[in-house]
mmCIF file of C-alpha atoms in Angstrom:
data_model
loop_
_atom_site.group_PDB
_atom_site.id
_atom_site.type_symbol
_atom_site.label_atom_id
_atom_site.label_comp_id
_atom_site.label_asym_id
_atom_site.label_seq_id
_atom_site.Cartn_x
_atom_site.Cartn_y
_atom_site.Cartn_z
ATOM 1 C CA UNK V 1 -17.799 -11.336 30.314
ATOM 2 C CA UNK V 2 -16.977 -10.955 26.818
ATOM 3 C CA UNK V 3 -19.591 -11.067 24.197
ATOM 4 C CA UNK V 4 -22.553 -11.721 25.970
ATOM 5 C CA UNK V 5 -21.502 -15.567 26.595
ATOM 6 C CA UNK V 6 -24.197 -17.533 28.701
ATOM 7 C CA UNK V 7 -23.750 -21.222 29.474
ATOM 8 C CA UNK V 8 -26.338 -23.351 31.161
ATOM 9 C CA UNK V 9 -25.359 -24.407 34.511
ATOM 10 C CA UNK V 10 -22.748 -21.692 35.083
ATOM 11 C CA UNK V 11 -23.877 -19.304 37.579
ATOM 12 C CA UNK V 12 -20.940 -17.405 39.143
ATOM 13 C CA UNK V 13 -18.998 -15.029 37.200
ATOM 14 C CA UNK V 14 -15.579 -16.528 38.130
ATOM 15 C CA UNK V 15 -16.341 -19.857 36.454
ATOM 16 C CA UNK V 16 -17.679 -18.103 33.449
ATOM 17 C CA UNK V 17 -14.608 -16.204 32.970
ATOM 18 C CA UNK V 18 -12.148 -19.112 33.542
ATOM 19 C CA UNK V 19 -14.356 -20.930 30.711
ATOM 20 C CA UNK V 20 -14.093 -18.112 28.497
ATOM 21 C CA UNK V 21 -10.461 -18.003 28.998
ATOM 22 C CA UNK V 22 -9.728 -21.440 28.894
ATOM 23 C CA UNK V 23 -11.809 -21.722 25.206
ATOM 24 C CA UNK V 24 -10.041 -18.467 23.851
ATOM 25 C CA UNK V 25 -6.827 -19.969 24.889
ATOM 26 C CA UNK V 26 -7.469 -23.189 23.138
ATOM 27 C CA UNK V 27 -8.459 -21.551 19.701
ATOM 28 C CA UNK V 28 -5.243 -19.255 20.198
ATOM 29 C CA UNK V 29 -7.209 -16.045 20.371
ATOM 30 C CA UNK V 30 -6.679 -15.212 24.290
ATOM 31 C CA UNK V 31 -3.204 -13.214 23.675
ATOM 32 C CA UNK V 32 -4.883 -11.046 21.060
ATOM 33 C CA UNK V 33 -8.233 -10.297 22.595
ATOM 34 C CA UNK V 34 -7.505 -10.274 26.316
ATOM 35 C CA UNK V 35 -7.160 -6.538 26.119
ATOM 36 C CA UNK V 36 -10.038 -5.912 24.460
ATOM 37 C CA UNK V 37 -12.396 -8.461 25.954
ATOM 38 C CA UNK V 38 -15.313 -6.247 26.388
ATOM 39 C CA UNK V 39 -15.109 -4.880 22.887
ATOM 40 C CA UNK V 40 -17.300 -5.349 19.859
ATOM 41 C CA UNK V 41 -16.467 -8.403 18.002
ATOM 42 C CA UNK V 42 -16.960 -6.925 14.653
ATOM 43 C CA UNK V 43 -13.795 -5.001 15.255
ATOM 44 C CA UNK V 44 -11.718 -8.104 15.085
ATOM 45 C CA UNK V 45 -10.100 -8.973 11.743
ATOM 46 C CA UNK V 46 -12.094 -12.025 9.863
ATOM 47 C CA UNK V 47 -9.552 -14.797 10.962
ATOM 48 C CA UNK V 48 -9.886 -13.551 14.666
ATOM 49 C CA UNK V 49 -13.758 -13.774 14.066
ATOM 50 C CA UNK V 50 -13.406 -17.479 12.829
ATOM 51 C CA UNK V 51 -11.049 -18.374 15.728
ATOM 52 C CA UNK V 52 -13.957 -16.439 17.943
ATOM 53 C CA UNK V 53 -16.527 -18.849 16.638
ATOM 54 C CA UNK V 54 -14.468 -21.897 17.136
ATOM 55 C CA UNK V 55 -14.019 -20.681 20.893
ATOM 56 C CA UNK V 56 -17.293 -20.345 21.245
ATOM 57 C CA UNK V 57 -18.009 -23.823 20.536
ATOM 58 C CA UNK V 58 -15.335 -25.058 22.437
ATOM 59 C CA UNK V 59 -16.944 -23.565 25.873
ATOM 60 C CA UNK V 60 -19.569 -26.582 25.715
ATOM 61 C CA UNK V 61 -16.440 -29.169 25.356
ATOM 62 C CA UNK V 62 -18.333 -30.774 22.060
ATOM 63 C CA UNK V 63 -17.541 -34.204 20.779
ATOM 64 C CA UNK V 64 -18.044 -33.328 17.165
ATOM 65 C CA UNK V 65 -17.197 -29.935 15.641
ATOM 66 C CA UNK V 66 -18.482 -29.425 11.880
ATOM 67 C CA UNK V 67 -16.393 -27.019 9.950
ATOM 68 C CA UNK V 68 -17.940 -25.341 6.686
ATOM 69 C CA UNK V 69 -15.533 -23.821 4.697
ATOM 70 C CA UNK V 70 -13.446 -22.089 7.486
ATOM 71 C CA UNK V 71 -10.815 -20.732 5.612
ATOM 72 C CA UNK V 72 -12.959 -19.541 2.718
ATOM 73 C CA UNK V 73 -12.186 -15.710 3.095
ATOM 74 C CA UNK V 74 -8.958 -15.813 5.157
ATOM 75 C CA UNK V 75 -5.804 -14.736 3.936
ATOM 76 C CA UNK V 76 -2.606 -17.356 4.314
ATOM 77 C CA UNK V 77 -1.583 -16.480 7.537
ATOM 78 C CA UNK V 78 -5.049 -16.664 9.106
ATOM 79 C CA UNK V 79 -5.668 -19.831 7.025
ATOM 80 C CA UNK V 80 -2.555 -21.431 8.733
ATOM 81 C CA UNK V 81 -3.880 -20.514 12.278
ATOM 82 C CA UNK V 82 -7.125 -22.352 11.697
ATOM 83 C CA UNK V 83 -5.459 -25.349 9.948
ATOM 84 C CA UNK V 84 -3.050 -25.476 13.186
ATOM 85 C CA UNK V 85 -5.675 -25.337 15.569
ATOM 86 C CA UNK V 86 -7.713 -27.953 13.633
ATOM 87 C CA UNK V 87 -4.842 -30.227 13.831
ATOM 88 C CA UNK V 88 -4.315 -29.444 17.809
ATOM 89 C CA UNK V 89 -8.385 -30.207 18.395
ATOM 90 C CA UNK V 90 -8.712 -33.626 16.509
ATOM 91 C CA UNK V 91 -6.927 -34.831 19.774
ATOM 92 C CA UNK V 92 -9.884 -33.635 21.616
ATOM 93 C CA UNK V 93 -13.001 -34.248 19.427
ATOM 94 C CA UNK V 94 -13.998 -35.395 15.928
ATOM 95 C CA UNK V 95 -13.762 -32.877 13.520
ATOM 96 C CA UNK V 96 -15.871 -32.745 10.166
ATOM 97 C CA UNK V 97 -14.432 -30.588 7.831
ATOM 98 C CA UNK V 98 -16.085 -29.170 4.327
ATOM 99 C CA UNK V 99 -13.912 -27.559 1.994
ATOM 100 C CA UNK V 100 -13.631 -27.035 -1.905
ATOM 101 C CA UNK V 101 -9.608 -26.759 -1.391
ATOM 102 C CA UNK V 102 -8.274 -29.942 -2.183
ATOM 103 C CA UNK V 103 -4.710 -29.028 -0.848
ATOM 104 C CA UNK V 104 -6.035 -27.900 2.275
ATOM 105 C CA UNK V 105 -8.073 -31.396 2.801
ATOM 106 C CA UNK V 106 -5.157 -32.736 1.994
ATOM 107 C CA UNK V 107 -3.241 -30.817 4.445
ATOM 108 C CA UNK V 108 -5.721 -31.286 7.545
ATOM 109 C CA UNK V 109 -7.699 -34.480 7.090
ATOM 110 C CA UNK V 110 -7.081 -37.983 8.159
ATOM 111 C CA UNK V 111 -9.941 -39.559 6.223
ATOM 112 C CA UNK V 112 -11.721 -37.844 3.550
ATOM 113 C CA UNK V 113 -14.767 -38.182 1.109
ATOM 114 C CA UNK V 114 -15.238 -36.875 -2.104
ATOM 115 C CA UNK V 115 -18.772 -36.032 -2.767
ATOM 116 C CA UNK V 116 -20.079 -34.983 -6.856
ATOM 117 C CA UNK V 117 -23.375 -33.685 -7.531
ATOM 118 C CA UNK V 118 -24.578 -34.838 -4.191
ATOM 119 C CA UNK V 119 -23.448 -38.308 -4.260
ATOM 120 C CA UNK V 120 -20.364 -39.797 -2.030
ATOM 121 C CA UNK V 121 -18.325 -40.989 -4.723
ATOM 122 C CA UNK V 122 -14.946 -42.281 -2.514
ATOM 123 C CA UNK V 123 -14.389 -42.238 1.152
ATOM 124 C CA UNK V 124 -11.451 -43.288 2.444
ATOM 125 C CA UNK V 125 -7.791 -42.451 4.063
ATOM 126 C CA UNK V 126 -6.786 -38.997 3.140
ATOM 127 C CA UNK V 127 -3.748 -40.489 1.724
ATOM 128 C CA UNK V 128 -5.311 -43.249 -0.283
ATOM 129 C CA UNK V 129 -7.671 -40.668 -1.731
ATOM 130 C CA UNK V 130 -5.260 -38.304 -3.035
ATOM 131 C CA UNK V 131 -2.540 -40.671 -4.046
ATOM 132 C CA UNK V 132 -4.452 -43.862 -5.296
ATOM 133 C CA UNK V 133 -7.933 -43.054 -5.887
ATOM 134 C CA UNK V 134 -10.543 -45.878 -7.031
ATOM 135 C CA UNK V 135 -13.023 -44.115 -9.012
ATOM 136 C CA UNK V 136 -12.001 -41.819 -12.099
ATOM 137 C CA UNK V 137 -14.070 -39.068 -10.999
ATOM 138 C CA UNK V 138 -11.988 -38.870 -7.861
ATOM 139 C CA UNK V 139 -8.758 -39.137 -9.620
ATOM 140 C CA UNK V 140 -9.904 -36.149 -11.984
ATOM 141 C CA UNK V 141 -10.919 -34.290 -9.059
ATOM 142 C CA UNK V 142 -7.754 -34.498 -6.822
ATOM 143 C CA UNK V 143 -5.543 -33.800 -10.053
ATOM 144 C CA UNK V 144 -7.523 -30.405 -10.805
ATOM 145 C CA UNK V 145 -9.099 -31.867 -14.093
ATOM 146 C CA UNK V 146 -12.576 -31.813 -12.432
ATOM 147 C CA UNK V 147 -14.318 -28.992 -10.495
#
């Protein structure tokens, strides 16, 4: 089926079709791509391509997903889709989310860490990091005076 997907242990096309559909549905992309499943993914918008990457990762039912600036080049509408998906997925697996966007980190995370010059400065609940940081560098960062 779509985009040359191959999953170990899956021999029947119908099983593969089911897995692909389920993953695309979980990513929120199914309705948009169903009519063009056999098409070229390069024709998708950047946001759709990002959702497709997430859907591909979901096919193996991971325990952990790592996101590195998943909304870096997305417009606000596509960013909201990714953030909503992340909120939904955190019930199914652990999400590690790397971003330079302070507001986004505050919106989507339960636990946050502040790294500065390769050093972990502070780690704890997102609310505490953003409202009552213990280190002055963290406070400077979350208030926009650093970085």
